[in-house]
Tab-separated table of C-alpha atoms in Angstrom:
chain	number	residue	atom	x	y	z
V	260	MET	CA	123.161	-185.025	-20.082
V	261	ALA	CA	122.488	-184.623	-23.442
V	262	LEU	CA	125.066	-187.666	-24.709
V	263	TRP	CA	123.676	-189.939	-21.954
V	264	ALA	CA	119.912	-189.581	-23.167
V	265	LEU	CA	121.403	-190.906	-26.792
V	266	VAL	CA	122.526	-193.824	-24.607
V	267	SER	CA	119.714	-194.757	-22.872
V	268	ALA	CA	117.518	-194.608	-26.335
V	269	VAL	CA	119.528	-197.152	-27.313
V	270	GLY	CA	119.009	-199.103	-24.259
V	271	LEU	CA	115.544	-198.674	-24.603
V	272	ALA	CA	115.879	-200.279	-28.556
V	273	VAL	CA	118.240	-203.485	-27.087
V	274	ASP	CA	117.344	-204.194	-23.514
V	275	ASP	CA	113.779	-205.706	-23.510
V	276	ARG	CA	113.596	-206.220	-19.999
V	277	VAL	CA	110.815	-204.541	-17.453
V	278	LEU	CA	110.835	-202.728	-14.176
V	279	VAL	CA	108.018	-201.605	-12.563
V	280	GLY	CA	105.684	-201.878	-15.460
V	281	ALA	CA	107.900	-200.016	-17.812
V	282	PRO	CA	110.761	-201.181	-19.815
V	283	ILE	CA	113.868	-200.526	-17.447
V	284	TRP	CA	115.784	-197.721	-19.971
V	285	ALA	CA	112.560	-195.492	-19.678
V	286	LYS	CA	113.447	-193.761	-16.150
V	287	PRO	CA	117.058	-192.813	-17.433
V	288	PHE	CA	116.048	-191.917	-20.897
V	289	LYS	CA	113.085	-189.275	-19.757
V	290	PHE	CA	115.972	-188.018	-16.759
V	291	PHE	CA	118.490	-187.616	-18.739
V	292	VAL	CA	116.089	-185.510	-21.086
V	293	SER	CA	114.792	-183.329	-17.947
V	294	PHE	CA	117.864	-182.677	-16.650
V	295	ALA	CA	119.650	-181.612	-19.822
V	296	ALA	CA	116.628	-179.277	-20.332
V	297	TYR	CA	116.921	-177.800	-16.541
V	298	GLY	CA	120.362	-177.187	-17.135
V	299	LEU	CA	120.263	-175.700	-20.232
V	300	THR	CA	117.102	-173.024	-18.529
V	301	LEU	CA	118.708	-172.386	-15.401
V	302	ALA	CA	121.887	-171.379	-17.409
V	303	TRP	CA	120.244	-168.998	-19.209
V	304	MET	CA	118.563	-167.787	-16.577
V	305	LEU	CA	122.188	-167.551	-14.423
V	306	ALA	CA	123.423	-164.948	-17.193
V	307	GLN	CA	120.723	-162.691	-17.098
V	308	THR	CA	121.703	-162.218	-13.350
V	309	THR	CA	122.934	-158.610	-11.664
V	310	TRP	CA	123.899	-159.309	-8.806
V	311	GLY	CA	125.460	-162.042	-6.540
V	312	ARG	CA	127.129	-163.724	-9.692
V	313	ARG	CA	129.738	-165.487	-8.071
V	314	THR	CA	127.406	-167.116	-5.488
V	315	GLY	CA	125.078	-168.038	-8.662
V	316	TRP	CA	128.153	-169.219	-10.313
V	317	TRP	CA	128.705	-171.945	-6.826
V	318	ALA	CA	125.088	-172.375	-7.087
V	319	GLY	CA	124.776	-173.514	-10.800
V	320	ASN	CA	128.085	-175.938	-10.112
V	321	VAL	CA	125.981	-177.904	-7.357
V	322	VAL	CA	123.163	-178.304	-9.648
V	323	VAL	CA	125.645	-179.912	-11.596
V	324	VAL	CA	127.080	-181.919	-9.291
V	325	THR	CA	124.213	-183.130	-7.416
V	326	SER	CA	122.364	-183.755	-11.104
V	327	LEU	CA	125.166	-185.873	-12.211
V	328	VAL	CA	125.372	-188.371	-8.668
V	329	GLU	CA	121.561	-188.895	-9.291
V	330	MET	CA	121.713	-190.326	-12.632
V	331	VAL	CA	124.790	-192.296	-12.069
V	332	ILE	CA	123.228	-193.731	-9.044
V	333	ILE	CA	119.586	-193.775	-11.612
V	334	THR	CA	121.891	-195.465	-14.099
V	335	GLY	CA	123.932	-198.228	-12.488
V	336	GLN	CA	120.611	-199.394	-10.537
V	337	VAL	CA	119.049	-200.530	-13.916
V	338	ILE	CA	122.486	-201.941	-14.836
V	339	ARG	CA	121.921	-203.955	-12.042
V	340	GLY	CA	118.513	-204.708	-12.748
V	341	LYS	CA	117.112	-202.834	-9.801
V	342	ARG	CA	114.790	-200.020	-9.002
V	343	SER	CA	116.353	-196.900	-7.484
V	344	HIS	CA	113.536	-195.098	-6.657
V	345	PHE	CA	111.765	-196.549	-3.329
V	346	ASN	CA	114.291	-199.246	-2.925
V	347	ALA	CA	114.700	-200.538	0.558
V	348	GLU	CA	115.320	-204.326	-0.538
V	349	THR	CA	119.077	-204.713	0.890
V	350	PRO	CA	121.161	-202.448	2.440
V	351	PHE	CA	122.839	-201.359	0.041
V	352	ASP	CA	120.051	-200.349	-1.961
V	353	GLU	CA	118.678	-198.514	0.705
V	354	THR	CA	121.942	-196.659	1.020
V	355	LEU	CA	121.867	-195.161	-2.371
V	356	TYR	CA	118.188	-194.290	-2.397
V	357	THR	CA	119.383	-192.563	0.797
V	358	VAL	CA	122.154	-190.463	-1.344
V	359	MET	CA	119.812	-189.963	-3.635
V	360	GLY	CA	117.181	-188.516	-1.664
V	361	LEU	CA	119.957	-186.328	0.092
V	362	THR	CA	121.048	-184.860	-3.357
V	363	VAL	CA	117.805	-184.305	-4.464
V	364	VAL	CA	117.264	-181.749	-1.157
V	365	VAL	CA	120.617	-180.259	-2.377
V	366	LEU	CA	119.768	-179.510	-5.549
V	367	TRP	CA	116.414	-178.064	-4.804
V	368	ALA	CA	118.222	-175.634	-2.123
V	369	ALA	CA	120.751	-174.637	-4.878
V	370	THR	CA	117.940	-174.089	-7.228
V	371	LEU	CA	116.433	-171.730	-4.559
V	372	VAL	CA	119.613	-169.999	-4.315
V	373	ILE	CA	119.393	-169.343	-7.939
V	374	ALA	CA	116.150	-168.179	-7.290
V	375	VAL	CA	116.802	-165.397	-5.021
V	376	LEU	CA	119.425	-164.302	-6.835
V	377	LEU	CA	117.291	-164.311	-9.632
V	378	LEU	CA	114.018	-162.298	-7.238
V	379	ARG	CA	116.880	-160.034	-6.963
V	380	THR	CA	117.829	-159.251	-10.237
V	381	ARG	CA	116.416	-156.077	-12.355
V	382	LEU	CA	115.990	-156.730	-15.396
V	383	ALA	CA	115.167	-154.038	-17.852
V	384	ASP	CA	111.766	-156.067	-19.416
V	385	ARG	CA	109.356	-156.441	-16.810
V	386	ALA	CA	107.387	-159.226	-18.432
V	387	THR	CA	110.968	-161.321	-18.981
V	388	ALA	CA	111.484	-160.590	-15.049
V	389	TRP	CA	107.813	-161.733	-14.474
V	390	ALA	CA	108.231	-164.999	-16.776
V	391	ILE	CA	111.634	-166.155	-15.244
V	392	ARG	CA	110.857	-165.153	-11.483
V	393	GLY	CA	107.680	-166.868	-12.330
V	394	GLY	CA	108.983	-170.259	-13.658
V	395	VAL	CA	111.599	-170.723	-11.451
V	396	LEU	CA	108.892	-170.315	-8.331
V	397	ILE	CA	106.655	-172.443	-9.359
V	398	ALA	CA	109.406	-175.344	-10.739
V	399	LEU	CA	110.723	-174.994	-7.337
V	400	ALA	CA	106.826	-176.169	-5.856
V	401	GLY	CA	106.535	-179.072	-8.615
V	402	ALA	CA	110.089	-180.579	-7.678
V	403	ALA	CA	108.768	-180.019	-3.542
V	404	VAL	CA	105.919	-182.468	-4.815
V	405	GLY	CA	108.945	-185.590	-5.226
V	406	PHE	CA	109.011	-184.939	-1.157
V	407	LEU	CA	105.475	-186.348	-0.783
V	408	MET	CA	106.752	-189.609	-2.770
V	409	ALA	CA	109.276	-190.648	-0.398
V	410	GLN	CA	106.862	-190.754	2.484
V	411	PRO	CA	105.283	-194.129	2.914
V	412	THR	CA	102.348	-194.963	1.482
V	413	ALA	CA	99.174	-195.454	3.581
V	414	GLU	CA	99.319	-198.906	2.777
V	415	GLN	CA	102.078	-199.118	3.903
V	416	ARG	CA	101.766	-197.997	7.352
V	417	ALA	CA	98.710	-200.628	6.880
V	418	ALA	CA	100.859	-202.897	6.869
V	419	GLY	CA	103.202	-201.901	9.664
V	420	ASP	CA	106.850	-203.782	8.184
V	421	LEU	CA	108.106	-200.257	6.886
V	422	ASP	CA	111.160	-201.355	8.901
V	423	THR	CA	111.413	-204.839	6.813
V	424	ALA	CA	109.728	-203.552	3.189
V	425	ASP	CA	111.233	-203.813	0.142
V	426	VAL	CA	109.734	-200.783	-0.964
V	427	ILE	CA	109.104	-197.394	0.986
V	428	GLY	CA	107.376	-194.643	-0.839
V	429	ALA	CA	105.541	-194.678	-4.135
V	430	HIS	CA	104.923	-192.709	-7.288
V	431	SER	CA	100.731	-193.596	-7.010
V	432	VAL	CA	98.481	-193.306	-4.644
V	433	GLY	CA	95.978	-195.372	-3.729
V	434	VAL	CA	97.094	-198.458	-6.312
V	435	PRO	CA	100.372	-199.726	-7.154
V	436	ASP	CA	103.537	-198.677	-8.926
V	437	ASP	CA	103.651	-201.179	-11.244
V	438	GLY	CA	99.775	-201.202	-12.522
V	439	PRO	CA	98.173	-200.049	-15.710
V	440	ALA	CA	99.524	-196.624	-17.271
V	441	MET	CA	99.807	-194.259	-20.064
V	442	PRO	CA	101.850	-194.660	-22.739
V	443	LEU	CA	104.949	-192.823	-23.306
V	444	THR	CA	104.289	-190.871	-19.585
V	445	GLY	CA	103.526	-193.728	-17.634
V	446	TRP	CA	101.187	-192.271	-15.206
V	447	SER	CA	98.562	-194.446	-13.583
V	448	THR	CA	95.378	-194.725	-15.063
V	449	THR	CA	93.579	-196.310	-12.472
V	450	GLY	CA	94.780	-194.220	-9.581
V	451	GLY	CA	96.669	-190.762	-8.882
V	452	ASP	CA	99.969	-189.973	-9.899
V	453	LEU	CA	102.371	-187.759	-8.152
V	454	ARG	CA	104.217	-187.681	-11.031
V	455	ILE	CA	102.387	-185.929	-13.064
V	456	PRO	CA	102.451	-181.743	-10.898
V	457	HIS	CA	105.742	-182.901	-10.216
V	458	PHE	CA	106.599	-182.884	-14.417
V	459	VAL	CA	103.820	-180.497	-14.740
V	460	GLY	CA	105.632	-178.053	-12.069
V	461	MET	CA	109.026	-178.341	-12.964
V	462	HIS	CA	108.586	-177.587	-16.865
V	463	ALA	CA	106.964	-174.330	-15.702
V	464	LEU	CA	110.592	-172.849	-15.779
V	465	GLN	CA	110.891	-173.973	-19.903
V	466	LEU	CA	106.772	-173.308	-20.966
V	467	ILE	CA	106.192	-170.047	-19.053
V	468	PRO	CA	109.327	-168.086	-20.841
V	469	LEU	CA	108.640	-169.964	-23.761
V	470	PHE	CA	105.105	-168.089	-23.941
V	471	LEU	CA	106.688	-164.444	-23.427
V	472	ILE	CA	109.006	-165.973	-26.312
V	473	ALA	CA	106.241	-166.596	-28.599
V	474	LEU	CA	104.896	-163.201	-27.642
V	475	VAL	CA	107.296	-161.340	-28.879
V	476	LEU	CA	107.986	-163.603	-32.252
V	477	LEU	CA	104.625	-162.355	-33.045
V	478	ALA	CA	104.795	-158.650	-31.673
V	479	PRO	CA	106.170	-157.871	-35.948
V	480	ARG	CA	102.835	-159.630	-37.187
V	481	LEU	CA	100.371	-158.706	-34.466
V	482	ALA	CA	100.626	-154.905	-33.678
V	483	ARG	CA	98.958	-154.735	-29.619
V	484	LEU	CA	101.847	-157.573	-29.043
V	485	ARG	CA	104.225	-154.760	-29.581
V	486	ASP	CA	102.960	-152.797	-26.003
V	487	ALA	CA	105.361	-153.963	-23.364
V	488	GLU	CA	102.588	-153.943	-20.600
V	489	LEU	CA	100.403	-156.117	-22.639
V	490	ARG	CA	103.050	-158.574	-22.578
V	491	LEU	CA	103.833	-158.461	-19.184
V	492	ARG	CA	99.639	-158.789	-17.882
V	493	LEU	CA	99.862	-161.722	-20.652
V	494	VAL	CA	102.186	-163.698	-18.977
V	495	ARG	CA	100.973	-162.845	-15.339
V	496	VAL	CA	97.862	-164.126	-16.559
V	497	VAL	CA	99.687	-167.621	-17.647
V	498	THR	CA	101.735	-167.610	-14.766
V	499	ALA	CA	98.947	-167.235	-12.285
V	500	GLY	CA	96.963	-169.590	-14.455
V	501	TYR	CA	100.072	-172.707	-14.627
V	502	ALA	CA	100.269	-171.937	-10.689
V	503	GLY	CA	96.937	-173.191	-10.459
V	504	LEU	CA	97.184	-176.674	-12.436
V	505	VAL	CA	100.091	-178.014	-10.432
V	506	ALA	CA	97.891	-177.038	-7.379
V	507	LEU	CA	94.941	-178.801	-9.456
V	508	THR	CA	96.787	-181.651	-10.725
V	509	THR	CA	98.031	-182.084	-6.820
V	510	TRP	CA	95.088	-182.774	-5.749
V	511	GLN	CA	93.761	-184.628	-8.165
V	512	ALA	CA	96.411	-187.028	-7.237
V	513	LEU	CA	96.519	-186.508	-3.680
V	514	ARG	CA	92.968	-187.840	-4.048
V	515	GLY	CA	93.771	-191.005	-5.870
V	516	GLN	CA	92.522	-189.586	-9.634
V	517	PRO	CA	93.484	-190.756	-12.719
V	518	LEU	CA	94.410	-187.705	-14.756
V	519	ILE	CA	92.406	-189.088	-17.781
V	520	HIS	CA	89.272	-189.912	-15.531
V	521	PRO	CA	88.651	-187.023	-13.503
V	522	ASP	CA	85.502	-186.579	-10.881
V	523	ALA	CA	83.118	-183.587	-10.747
V	524	ALA	CA	84.455	-181.728	-8.678
V	525	THR	CA	87.695	-181.763	-10.602
V	526	LEU	CA	85.906	-181.001	-13.732
V	527	VAL	CA	84.295	-177.903	-12.141
V	528	ALA	CA	87.778	-177.166	-10.959
V	529	ALA	CA	89.224	-177.063	-14.323
V	530	GLY	CA	86.504	-175.181	-15.938
V	531	VAL	CA	87.060	-172.367	-12.952
V	532	LEU	CA	90.595	-172.189	-13.680
V	533	LEU	CA	89.878	-172.172	-17.630
V	534	ALA	CA	87.219	-169.105	-17.199
V	535	ALA	CA	89.597	-167.437	-14.364
V	536	VAL	CA	92.600	-167.702	-17.364
V	537	ALA	CA	90.292	-166.635	-19.922
V	538	ALA	CA	88.575	-163.753	-18.151
V	539	GLY	CA	92.447	-162.430	-17.587
V	540	VAL	CA	93.280	-162.825	-21.122
V	541	TRP	CA	90.308	-161.165	-22.324
V	542	ALA	CA	90.845	-158.282	-20.027
V	543	ALA	CA	94.468	-157.628	-20.971
V	544	LEU	CA	93.234	-157.119	-24.074
V	545	ARG	CA	90.681	-154.824	-23.544
V	546	THR	CA	92.617	-152.351	-21.516
V	547	ALA	CA	95.615	-152.617	-23.780
V	548	PRO	CA	95.926	-149.605	-26.633
V	549	GLU	CA	94.960	-149.854	-30.177
V	550	PRO	CA	98.239	-150.373	-31.799
V	551	VAL	CA	98.743	-146.700	-33.712
V	552	SER	CA	98.716	-146.583	-37.436
V	553	VAL	CA	101.268	-144.152	-39.005
V	554	HIS	CA	100.462	-143.029	-42.815
V	555	PRO	CA	103.167	-140.632	-44.526
V	556	VAL	CA	103.389	-137.070	-43.885
V	557	SER	CA	103.908	-134.983	-46.804
V	558	VAL	CA	106.236	-132.164	-45.307
V	559	HIS	CA	106.014	-129.069	-47.965
V	560	THR	CA	108.482	-125.893	-48.042
V	561	GLU	CA	107.425	-122.726	-49.656
V	562	THR	CA	109.900	-121.628	-52.694
V	563	GLU	CA	109.681	-118.199	-54.406
V	564	PRO	CA	109.314	-118.510	-57.883
V	565	ALA	CA	110.284	-115.224	-60.313
V	566	SER	CA	107.360	-113.568	-61.100
V	567	GLY	CA	106.697	-112.855	-57.407
V	568	SER	CA	103.733	-115.392	-56.308
V	569	LYS	CA	103.972	-118.082	-53.629
V	570	GLU	CA	103.853	-122.076	-54.591
V	571	PHE	CA	104.289	-124.446	-52.328
V	572	THR	CA	106.064	-127.848	-53.768
V	573	ALA	CA	106.018	-131.443	-51.562
Protein backbone atom coordinates (compact mmCIF):
# COMPACT_ATOMS: atom_id res chain seq x y z
CA MET A 1 0.00 0.00 0.00
CA ALA A 2 2.80 2.42 0.85
CA LEU A 3 4.59 1.63 -2.42
CA TRP A 4 1.48 2.21 -4.51
CA ALA A 5 0.74 5.41 -2.61
CA LEU A 6 4.03 6.69 -4.04
CA VAL A 7 3.02 5.52 -7.52
CA SER A 8 -0.31 7.33 -7.12
CA ALA A 9 1.54 10.48 -6.03
CA VAL A 10 3.48 10.32 -9.29
CA GLY A 11 0.17 9.89 -11.10
CA LEU A 12 -1.11 13.05 -9.44
CA ALA A 13 1.94 14.92 -10.71
CA VAL A 14 1.98 13.70 -14.32
CA ASP A 15 -1.66 12.85 -15.12
CA ASP A 16 -3.90 15.89 -15.44
CA ARG A 17 -7.16 13.98 -15.94
CA VAL A 18 -10.10 14.94 -13.71
CA LEU A 19 -12.90 12.59 -12.65
CA VAL A 20 -15.99 13.59 -10.65
CA GLY A 21 -14.49 17.01 -10.00
CA ALA A 22 -11.16 15.76 -8.60
CA PRO A 23 -7.74 14.70 -9.98
CA ILE A 24 -8.19 11.13 -11.15
CA TRP A 25 -5.31 9.76 -9.02
CA ALA A 26 -6.49 11.46 -5.82
CA LYS A 27 -8.81 8.61 -4.81
CA PRO A 28 -6.26 5.76 -5.11
CA PHE A 29 -3.64 7.90 -3.34
CA LYS A 30 -5.92 8.54 -0.35
CA PHE A 31 -7.07 4.91 -0.26
CA PHE A 32 -3.53 3.53 -0.41
CA VAL A 33 -2.39 5.80 2.44
CA SER A 34 -5.48 4.92 4.48
CA PHE A 35 -5.05 1.18 3.98
CA ALA A 36 -1.35 1.42 4.90
CA ALA A 37 -2.27 3.03 8.22
CA TYR A 38 -5.16 0.59 8.71
CA GLY A 39 -2.98 -2.46 8.11
CA LEU A 40 -0.14 -1.29 10.34
CA THR A 41 -2.51 -0.50 13.20
CA LEU A 42 -4.38 -3.80 12.98
CA ALA A 43 -1.05 -5.66 12.86
CA TRP A 44 0.05 -3.94 16.07
CA MET A 45 -3.31 -4.68 17.72
CA LEU A 46 -3.18 -8.34 16.69
CA ALA A 47 0.26 -8.56 18.31
CA GLN A 48 -1.40 -7.70 21.65
CA THR A 49 -3.86 -10.61 21.52
CA THR A 50 -3.34 -13.59 23.81
CA TRP A 51 -6.51 -15.49 22.87
CA GLY A 52 -7.47 -16.90 19.46
CA ARG A 53 -4.19 -16.02 17.79
CA ARG A 54 -4.77 -18.52 14.97
CA THR A 55 -8.16 -16.96 14.26
CA GLY A 56 -6.56 -13.53 14.35
CA TRP A 57 -3.93 -14.66 11.83
CA TRP A 58 -6.65 -15.74 9.40
CA ALA A 59 -8.69 -12.56 9.97
CA GLY A 60 -5.59 -10.42 9.34
CA ASN A 61 -4.90 -12.20 6.06
CA VAL A 62 -8.51 -11.73 4.98
CA VAL A 63 -8.08 -7.98 5.59
CA VAL A 64 -4.93 -8.05 3.43
CA VAL A 65 -6.54 -9.93 0.53
CA THR A 66 -9.76 -7.91 0.46
CA SER A 67 -7.80 -4.63 0.69
CA LEU A 68 -5.66 -5.69 -2.27
CA VAL A 69 -8.70 -6.66 -4.35
CA GLU A 70 -10.33 -3.31 -3.56
CA MET A 71 -7.24 -1.37 -4.61
CA VAL A 72 -6.62 -3.38 -7.77
CA ILE A 73 -10.13 -2.50 -8.95
CA ILE A 74 -9.84 1.19 -7.96
CA THR A 75 -6.47 1.53 -9.71
CA GLY A 76 -7.64 -0.39 -12.76
CA GLN A 77 -10.64 1.89 -13.16
CA VAL A 78 -8.38 4.95 -12.86
CA ILE A 79 -6.21 3.60 -15.68
CA ARG A 80 -9.39 3.12 -17.76
CA GLY A 81 -10.54 6.64 -16.89
CA LYS A 82 -13.67 5.34 -15.16
CA ARG A 83 -15.09 5.89 -11.67
CA SER A 84 -14.90 2.84 -9.43
CA HIS A 85 -17.56 3.57 -6.81
CA PHE A 86 -21.27 3.71 -7.72
CA ASN A 87 -20.51 2.89 -11.38
CA ALA A 88 -23.30 1.04 -13.20
CA GLU A 89 -22.55 2.44 -16.65
CA THR A 90 -21.80 -0.96 -18.26
CA PRO A 91 -22.25 -4.58 -17.10
CA PHE A 92 -18.47 -4.80 -16.62
CA ASP A 93 -18.34 -1.64 -14.47
CA GLU A 94 -21.33 -2.83 -12.48
CA THR A 95 -19.68 -6.20 -11.87
CA LEU A 96 -16.50 -4.54 -10.63
CA TYR A 97 -18.49 -2.35 -8.26
CA THR A 98 -20.40 -5.39 -6.99
CA VAL A 99 -17.10 -7.18 -6.29
CA MET A 100 -15.87 -4.10 -4.43
CA GLY A 101 -19.03 -4.10 -2.33
CA LEU A 102 -18.55 -7.76 -1.42
CA THR A 103 -14.89 -7.26 -0.49
CA VAL A 104 -15.81 -4.36 1.79
CA VAL A 105 -18.39 -6.51 3.58
CA VAL A 106 -15.84 -9.32 4.06
CA LEU A 107 -13.17 -6.83 5.21
CA TRP A 108 -15.60 -5.33 7.73
CA ALA A 109 -16.48 -8.81 9.03
CA ALA A 110 -12.79 -9.74 9.39
CA THR A 111 -12.18 -6.53 11.35
CA LEU A 112 -15.15 -7.43 13.56
CA VAL A 113 -13.52 -10.80 14.30
CA ILE A 114 -10.33 -8.98 15.30
CA ALA A 115 -12.39 -6.66 17.52
CA VAL A 116 -13.93 -9.66 19.29
CA LEU A 117 -10.46 -11.12 19.89
CA LEU A 118 -9.30 -7.81 21.34
CA LEU A 119 -12.37 -7.64 23.59
CA ARG A 120 -11.52 -11.08 24.97
CA THR A 121 -7.81 -10.39 25.41
CA ARG A 122 -6.75 -9.45 28.94
CA LEU A 123 -4.23 -6.62 28.81
CA ALA A 124 -2.25 -5.64 31.90
CA ASP A 125 -2.72 -1.91 31.36
CA ARG A 126 -6.43 -1.00 31.42
CA ALA A 127 -5.91 2.30 29.59
CA THR A 128 -4.23 0.45 26.71
CA ALA A 129 -7.07 -2.08 26.62
CA TRP A 130 -9.66 0.70 26.55
CA ALA A 131 -7.83 2.65 23.80
CA ILE A 132 -7.47 -0.41 21.57
CA ARG A 133 -11.02 -1.66 22.04
CA GLY A 134 -12.61 1.77 21.77
CA GLY A 135 -10.58 2.57 18.68
CA VAL A 136 -11.49 -0.60 16.81
CA LEU A 137 -15.20 -0.45 17.71
CA ILE A 138 -15.53 3.18 16.61
CA ALA A 139 -13.60 2.32 13.44
CA LEU A 140 -16.15 -0.41 12.69
CA ALA A 141 -18.96 2.13 13.11
CA GLY A 142 -17.15 4.59 10.82
CA ALA A 143 -16.62 1.89 8.21
CA ALA A 144 -20.31 1.00 8.38
CA VAL A 145 -21.16 4.56 7.28
CA GLY A 146 -19.78 3.51 3.91
CA PHE A 147 -22.77 1.21 3.44
CA LEU A 148 -25.04 4.29 3.51
CA MET A 149 -23.21 5.67 0.48
CA ALA A 150 -24.03 2.59 -1.55
CA GLN A 151 -27.78 3.19 -1.23
CA PRO A 152 -29.58 5.08 -4.03
CA THR A 153 -29.98 8.75 -3.19
CA ALA A 154 -33.36 10.44 -2.86
CA GLU A 155 -32.80 12.12 -6.23
CA GLN A 156 -31.95 8.80 -7.89
CA ARG A 157 -35.08 7.18 -6.45
CA ALA A 158 -37.20 10.12 -7.56
CA ALA A 159 -35.90 9.76 -11.12
CA GLY A 160 -37.30 6.22 -11.13
CA ASP A 161 -34.72 4.73 -13.50
CA LEU A 162 -32.50 2.73 -11.16
CA ASP A 163 -32.43 -0.23 -13.55
CA THR A 164 -30.87 1.89 -16.29
CA ALA A 165 -28.99 4.51 -14.23
CA ASP A 166 -25.25 4.92 -14.83
CA VAL A 167 -24.63 5.85 -11.18
CA ILE A 168 -26.26 4.36 -8.08
CA GLY A 169 -25.26 5.77 -4.69
CA ALA A 170 -23.22 8.85 -3.80
CA HIS A 171 -20.84 10.38 -1.28
CA SER A 172 -22.79 13.61 -1.08
CA VAL A 173 -26.26 14.19 0.33
CA GLY A 174 -28.58 16.67 -1.37
CA VAL A 175 -26.05 17.72 -4.03
CA PRO A 176 -24.15 16.05 -6.89
CA ASP A 177 -20.82 14.39 -6.12
CA ASP A 178 -18.96 16.64 -8.55
CA GLY A 179 -20.00 19.93 -6.93
CA PRO A 180 -17.80 22.48 -5.12
CA ALA A 181 -15.49 20.79 -2.62
CA MET A 182 -12.90 21.48 0.05
CA PRO A 183 -9.26 21.39 -1.05
CA LEU A 184 -7.28 18.22 -0.33
CA THR A 185 -10.17 16.26 1.25
CA GLY A 186 -12.65 16.81 -1.59
CA TRP A 187 -15.54 17.01 0.88
CA SER A 188 -18.59 18.90 -0.37
CA THR A 189 -18.97 22.56 0.57
CA THR A 190 -22.59 22.83 -0.59
CA GLY A 191 -24.21 19.69 0.85
CA GLY A 192 -23.76 16.81 3.26
CA ASP A 193 -20.87 14.40 2.75
CA LEU A 194 -20.86 10.92 4.26
CA ARG A 195 -17.13 10.58 3.70
CA ILE A 196 -16.59 12.85 6.71
CA PRO A 197 -17.97 10.50 9.43
CA HIS A 198 -16.53 7.59 7.44
CA PHE A 199 -13.04 9.15 7.63
CA VAL A 200 -13.35 10.38 11.22
CA GLY A 201 -14.71 7.04 12.45
CA MET A 202 -12.19 4.80 10.72
CA HIS A 203 -9.20 6.77 11.98
CA ALA A 204 -10.25 6.31 15.59
CA LEU A 205 -8.24 3.12 15.12
CA GLN A 206 -5.06 5.24 15.15
CA LEU A 207 -6.01 8.44 16.97
CA ILE A 208 -7.28 7.04 20.27
CA PRO A 209 -4.21 4.81 20.86
CA LEU A 210 -2.02 7.75 19.80
CA PHE A 211 -3.71 9.88 22.45
CA LEU A 212 -2.73 7.32 25.10
CA ILE A 213 0.81 7.16 23.73
CA ALA A 214 0.99 10.96 24.06
CA LEU A 215 -0.09 10.71 27.71
CA VAL A 216 2.62 8.13 28.41
CA LEU A 217 5.28 10.24 26.69
CA LEU A 218 4.24 13.29 28.73
CA ALA A 219 4.24 11.37 32.02
CA PRO A 220 7.96 11.96 32.81
CA ARG A 221 7.35 15.72 32.63
CA LEU A 222 3.83 15.85 34.11
CA ALA A 223 3.83 13.88 37.35
CA ARG A 224 0.04 13.50 37.49
CA LEU A 225 0.03 11.54 34.22
CA ARG A 226 2.13 8.83 35.88
CA ASP A 227 -1.05 7.69 37.58
CA ALA A 228 -2.46 4.77 35.57
CA GLU A 229 -6.00 5.45 36.82
CA LEU A 230 -5.89 9.04 35.57
CA ARG A 231 -4.72 7.90 32.13
CA LEU A 232 -7.57 5.38 32.06
CA ARG A 233 -10.16 8.04 32.92
CA LEU A 234 -8.80 10.45 30.30
CA VAL A 235 -8.85 7.74 27.61
CA ARG A 236 -12.45 6.90 28.52
CA VAL A 237 -13.48 10.55 28.21
CA VAL A 238 -11.73 10.99 24.85
CA THR A 239 -13.19 7.72 23.51
CA ALA A 240 -16.72 8.79 24.46
CA GLY A 241 -16.14 12.23 22.95
CA TYR A 242 -14.78 10.71 19.75
CA ALA A 243 -17.83 8.46 19.43
CA GLY A 244 -20.00 11.55 19.90
CA LEU A 245 -18.07 13.32 17.11
CA VAL A 246 -18.73 10.43 14.70
CA ALA A 247 -22.42 10.54 15.57
CA LEU A 248 -22.52 14.33 15.17
CA THR A 249 -20.82 14.37 11.76
CA THR A 250 -23.07 11.53 10.54
CA TRP A 251 -26.18 13.43 11.65
CA GLN A 252 -24.93 16.59 9.99
CA ALA A 253 -24.14 14.81 6.70
CA LEU A 254 -27.49 12.97 6.55
CA ARG A 255 -29.26 16.34 6.83
CA GLY A 256 -27.47 17.51 3.68
CA GLN A 257 -25.38 20.05 5.58
CA PRO A 258 -21.77 20.95 4.68
CA LEU A 259 -19.16 20.50 7.40
CA ILE A 260 -18.02 24.12 7.10
CA HIS A 261 -21.55 25.60 7.18
CA PRO A 262 -23.20 24.17 10.32
CA ASP A 263 -26.65 25.39 11.32
CA ALA A 264 -27.75 26.38 14.83
CA ALA A 265 -28.75 22.83 15.77
CA THR A 266 -25.36 21.46 14.79
CA LEU A 267 -23.53 24.22 16.65
CA VAL A 268 -25.56 23.59 19.80
CA ALA A 269 -24.92 19.85 19.60
CA ALA A 270 -21.20 20.47 19.04
CA GLY A 271 -21.13 22.85 22.01
CA VAL A 272 -22.83 20.29 24.26
CA LEU A 273 -20.37 17.61 23.15
CA LEU A 274 -17.38 19.87 23.72
CA ALA A 275 -18.67 20.90 27.15
CA ALA A 276 -19.24 17.26 28.11
CA VAL A 277 -15.69 16.30 27.12
CA ALA A 278 -14.24 19.30 28.98
CA ALA A 279 -16.28 18.41 32.09
CA GLY A 280 -15.08 14.81 31.86
CA VAL A 281 -11.45 15.88 31.62
CA TRP A 282 -11.89 18.29 34.55
CA ALA A 283 -13.53 15.57 36.67
CA ALA A 284 -10.75 13.13 35.84
CA LEU A 285 -8.05 15.61 36.83
CA ARG A 286 -9.93 16.71 39.93
CA THR A 287 -10.21 13.20 41.33
CA ALA A 288 -6.63 12.26 40.50
CA PRO A 289 -4.27 12.10 43.48
CA GLU A 290 -1.70 14.85 43.81
CA PRO A 291 1.82 13.77 42.90
CA VAL A 292 3.92 12.95 45.95
CA SER A 293 7.20 14.84 46.32
CA VAL A 294 10.13 12.70 47.38
CA HIS A 295 12.73 14.34 49.67
CA PRO A 296 16.14 12.97 50.67
CA VAL A 297 16.04 11.04 53.93
CA SER A 298 18.96 11.16 56.35
CA VAL A 299 19.84 7.82 57.81
CA HIS A 300 21.68 7.98 61.12
CA THR A 301 23.80 5.31 62.70
CA GLU A 302 24.86 5.28 66.30
CA THR A 303 28.53 5.02 67.16
CA GLU A 304 30.21 4.60 70.53
CA PRO A 305 33.32 6.83 70.86
CA ALA A 306 36.13 5.94 73.20
CA SER A 307 35.00 8.53 75.79
CA GLY A 308 31.78 6.64 76.32
CA SER A 309 29.51 9.50 75.15
CA LYS A 310 27.09 8.80 72.25
CA GLU A 311 27.17 10.76 68.99
CA PHE A 312 25.18 10.34 65.76
CA THR A 313 26.64 10.49 62.29
CA ALA A 314 24.71 10.64 59.08
